């Protein structure tokens, strides 16, 4: 069984475990922009080569 179908190269089980490193809150997957969104922190963490980059310094501000 392939858990990667709906999220491209990202394993669905991994997405269920990840939280924002700053707020420890939930993340939303944005497939169109290949990002994980933290609404509480107002940050979008990039996904590069199927790997979420969970560094606040690499995240895009959602207030831009």
CSV table of N, CA and C in Angstrom, one decimal:
chain,number,residue,atom,x,y,z
A,1,UNK,N,0.8,-1.2,0.0
A,1,UNK,CA,0.0,0.0,0.0
A,1,UNK,C,0.9,1.2,0.0
A,2,UNK,N,0.6,2.2,-0.8
A,2,UNK,CA,1.4,3.4,-1.0
A,2,UNK,C,0.7,4.6,-0.3
A,3,UNK,N,1.3,5.1,0.8
A,3,UNK,CA,0.7,6.2,1.5
A,3,UNK,C,1.2,7.6,0.9
A,4,UNK,N,1.9,7.5,-0.2
A,4,UNK,CA,2.4,8.8,-0.8
A,4,UNK,C,1.6,9.3,-1.9
A,5,UNK,N,0.5,8.7,-2.3
A,5,UNK,CA,-0.2,9.1,-3.5
A,5,UNK,C,-0.7,10.5,-3.5
A,6,UNK,N,-1.4,10.9,-2.4
A,6,UNK,CA,-2.1,12.2,-2.4
A,6,UNK,C,-1.1,13.3,-2.2
A,7,UNK,N,0.0,13.1,-1.6
A,7,UNK,CA,0.9,14.2,-1.3
A,7,UNK,C,2.2,14.1,-2.1
A,8,UNK,N,2.2,13.6,-3.2
A,8,UNK,CA,3.4,13.5,-4.1
A,8,UNK,C,4.5,12.6,-3.4
A,9,UNK,N,5.6,13.2,-3.1
A,9,UNK,CA,6.7,12.4,-2.5
A,9,UNK,C,6.7,12.3,-1.0
A,10,UNK,N,5.7,13.0,-0.3
A,10,UNK,CA,5.7,13.0,1.1
A,10,UNK,C,4.8,11.9,1.7
A,11,UNK,N,5.3,11.2,2.6
A,11,UNK,CA,4.5,10.2,3.3
A,11,UNK,C,3.4,10.8,4.2
A,12,UNK,N,2.2,10.3,4.0
A,12,UNK,CA,1.1,10.9,4.8
A,12,UNK,C,1.3,10.7,6.3
A,13,UNK,N,1.9,9.5,6.6
A,13,UNK,CA,2.2,9.3,8.1
A,13,UNK,C,3.1,10.3,8.6
A,14,UNK,N,4.1,10.8,7.9
A,14,UNK,CA,5.0,11.8,8.3
A,14,UNK,C,4.3,13.1,8.6
A,15,UNK,N,3.4,13.5,7.7
A,15,UNK,CA,2.6,14.7,7.8
A,15,UNK,C,1.8,14.7,9.1
A,16,UNK,N,1.3,13.5,9.5
A,16,UNK,CA,0.4,13.4,10.7
A,16,UNK,C,1.3,13.6,11.9
A,17,UNK,N,2.6,13.4,11.9
A,17,UNK,CA,3.4,13.5,13.0
A,17,UNK,C,4.1,14.9,13.2
A,18,UNK,N,4.3,15.6,12.1
A,18,UNK,CA,5.0,16.9,12.1
A,18,UNK,C,4.1,18.0,12.7
A,19,UNK,N,4.8,18.9,13.5
A,19,UNK,CA,4.1,20.0,14.0
A,19,UNK,C,5.1,21.2,13.8
A,20,UNK,N,4.5,22.4,13.9
A,20,UNK,CA,5.4,23.6,13.8
A,20,UNK,C,6.4,23.6,14.9
A,21,UNK,N,7.7,23.8,14.6
A,21,UNK,CA,8.8,23.8,15.6
A,21,UNK,C,8.7,25.0,16.6
A,22,UNK,N,8.0,26.1,16.2
A,22,UNK,CA,7.8,27.2,17.1
A,22,UNK,C,6.6,27.1,18.0
A,23,UNK,N,5.5,26.8,17.4
A,23,UNK,CA,4.3,26.8,18.2
A,23,UNK,C,3.8,25.4,18.7
A,24,UNK,N,4.4,24.4,18.1
A,24,UNK,CA,4.0,23.0,18.3
A,24,UNK,C,2.6,22.7,17.9
A,25,UNK,N,2.1,23.6,17.1
A,25,UNK,CA,0.7,23.5,16.5
A,25,UNK,C,0.7,22.7,15.2
A,26,UNK,N,-0.5,22.4,14.7
A,26,UNK,CA,-0.7,21.6,13.5
A,26,UNK,C,-0.2,22.3,12.3
A,27,UNK,N,0.1,21.5,11.3
A,27,UNK,CA,0.5,22.1,10.0
A,27,UNK,C,-0.5,21.6,8.9
A,28,UNK,N,-0.7,22.5,7.9
A,28,UNK,CA,-1.5,22.2,6.8
A,28,UNK,C,-0.6,22.0,5.5
A,29,UNK,N,-0.9,21.0,4.8
A,29,UNK,CA,-0.1,20.7,3.6
A,29,UNK,C,-0.7,21.5,2.4
A,30,UNK,N,0.1,22.3,1.7
A,30,UNK,CA,-0.2,23.1,0.5
A,30,UNK,C,0.5,22.4,-0.6
A,31,UNK,N,-0.2,21.5,-1.3
A,31,UNK,CA,0.5,20.8,-2.5
A,31,UNK,C,0.8,21.7,-3.6
A,32,UNK,N,0.0,22.8,-3.8
A,32,UNK,CA,0.3,23.7,-5.0
A,32,UNK,C,1.6,24.4,-4.8
A,33,UNK,N,2.0,24.8,-3.6
A,33,UNK,CA,3.2,25.5,-3.3
A,33,UNK,C,4.3,24.7,-2.7
A,34,UNK,N,4.0,23.4,-2.5
A,34,UNK,CA,4.9,22.5,-1.8
A,34,UNK,C,5.4,23.0,-0.5
A,35,UNK,N,4.5,23.3,0.4
A,35,UNK,CA,4.8,23.9,1.7
A,35,UNK,C,3.9,23.3,2.8
A,36,UNK,N,4.4,23.4,4.0
A,36,UNK,CA,3.6,23.1,5.2
A,36,UNK,C,3.3,24.4,5.9
A,37,UNK,N,2.1,24.7,6.1
A,37,UNK,CA,1.6,25.9,6.6
A,37,UNK,C,1.3,25.9,8.1
A,38,UNK,N,1.9,26.8,8.9
A,38,UNK,CA,1.6,27.0,10.3
A,38,UNK,C,0.8,28.3,10.4
A,39,UNK,N,-0.6,28.1,10.6
A,39,UNK,CA,-1.4,29.3,10.7
A,39,UNK,C,-1.1,30.1,11.9
A,40,UNK,N,-0.8,29.4,13.0
A,40,UNK,CA,-0.5,30.1,14.3
A,40,UNK,C,0.7,30.9,14.2
A,41,UNK,N,1.8,30.4,13.6
A,41,UNK,CA,3.1,31.1,13.5
A,41,UNK,C,3.1,32.0,12.3
A,42,UNK,N,2.1,31.8,11.4
A,42,UNK,CA,2.1,32.6,10.1
A,42,UNK,C,3.3,32.4,9.3
A,43,UNK,N,3.7,31.1,9.2
A,43,UNK,CA,4.9,30.7,8.4
A,43,UNK,C,4.5,29.5,7.5
A,44,UNK,N,5.2,29.5,6.4
A,44,UNK,CA,5.1,28.4,5.4
A,44,UNK,C,6.5,27.7,5.2
A,45,UNK,N,6.6,26.5,5.7
A,45,UNK,CA,7.8,25.7,5.6
A,45,UNK,C,7.9,25.0,4.3
A,46,UNK,N,9.0,25.2,3.5
A,46,UNK,CA,9.2,24.6,2.2
A,46,UNK,C,9.4,23.1,2.3
A,47,UNK,N,9.0,22.4,1.2
A,47,UNK,CA,9.3,21.0,1.0
A,47,UNK,C,10.2,20.9,-0.2
A,48,UNK,N,11.4,20.4,0.0
A,48,UNK,CA,12.3,20.3,-1.1
A,48,UNK,C,12.7,18.9,-1.4
A,49,UNK,N,12.5,18.4,-2.5
A,49,UNK,CA,12.9,17.0,-2.8
A,49,UNK,C,12.1,16.0,-2.0
A,50,UNK,N,10.9,16.4,-1.6
A,50,UNK,CA,10.1,15.5,-0.7
A,50,UNK,C,10.4,15.6,0.7
A,51,UNK,N,11.3,16.5,1.1
A,51,UNK,CA,11.7,16.6,2.5
A,51,UNK,C,11.3,17.9,3.1
A,52,UNK,N,10.5,17.9,4.1
A,52,UNK,CA,10.0,19.2,4.8
A,52,UNK,C,11.2,19.8,5.4
A,53,UNK,N,11.4,21.1,5.2
A,53,UNK,CA,12.5,21.9,5.8
A,53,UNK,C,11.9,22.7,7.0
A,54,UNK,N,12.0,22.1,8.1
A,54,UNK,CA,11.3,22.6,9.3
A,54,UNK,C,12.2,23.6,10.1
A,55,UNK,N,12.9,24.5,9.4
A,55,UNK,CA,13.7,25.5,10.0
A,55,UNK,C,13.0,26.9,9.9
A,56,UNK,N,12.7,27.5,11.0
A,56,UNK,CA,12.1,28.9,10.9
A,56,UNK,C,12.8,29.8,10.0
A,57,UNK,N,14.2,29.7,9.9
A,57,UNK,CA,15.0,30.6,9.1
A,57,UNK,C,14.7,30.3,7.6
A,58,UNK,N,14.2,29.2,7.3
A,58,UNK,CA,14.0,28.8,5.9
A,58,UNK,C,12.5,29.0,5.5
A,59,UNK,N,11.7,29.3,6.5
A,59,UNK,CA,10.2,29.5,6.2
A,59,UNK,C,9.9,30.8,5.6
A,60,UNK,N,8.8,30.8,4.9
A,60,UNK,CA,8.3,32.0,4.3
A,60,UNK,C,7.2,32.6,5.2
A,61,UNK,N,7.3,33.9,5.4
A,61,UNK,CA,6.3,34.6,6.2
A,61,UNK,C,5.0,34.7,5.4
A,62,UNK,N,3.8,34.4,6.1
A,62,UNK,CA,2.6,34.4,5.4
A,62,UNK,C,2.0,35.9,5.4
A,63,UNK,N,2.7,36.8,6.0
A,63,UNK,CA,2.3,38.2,6.1
A,63,UNK,C,2.9,39.0,4.9
A,64,UNK,N,3.6,38.3,4.1
A,64,UNK,CA,4.3,39.0,2.9
A,64,UNK,C,3.2,39.5,1.9
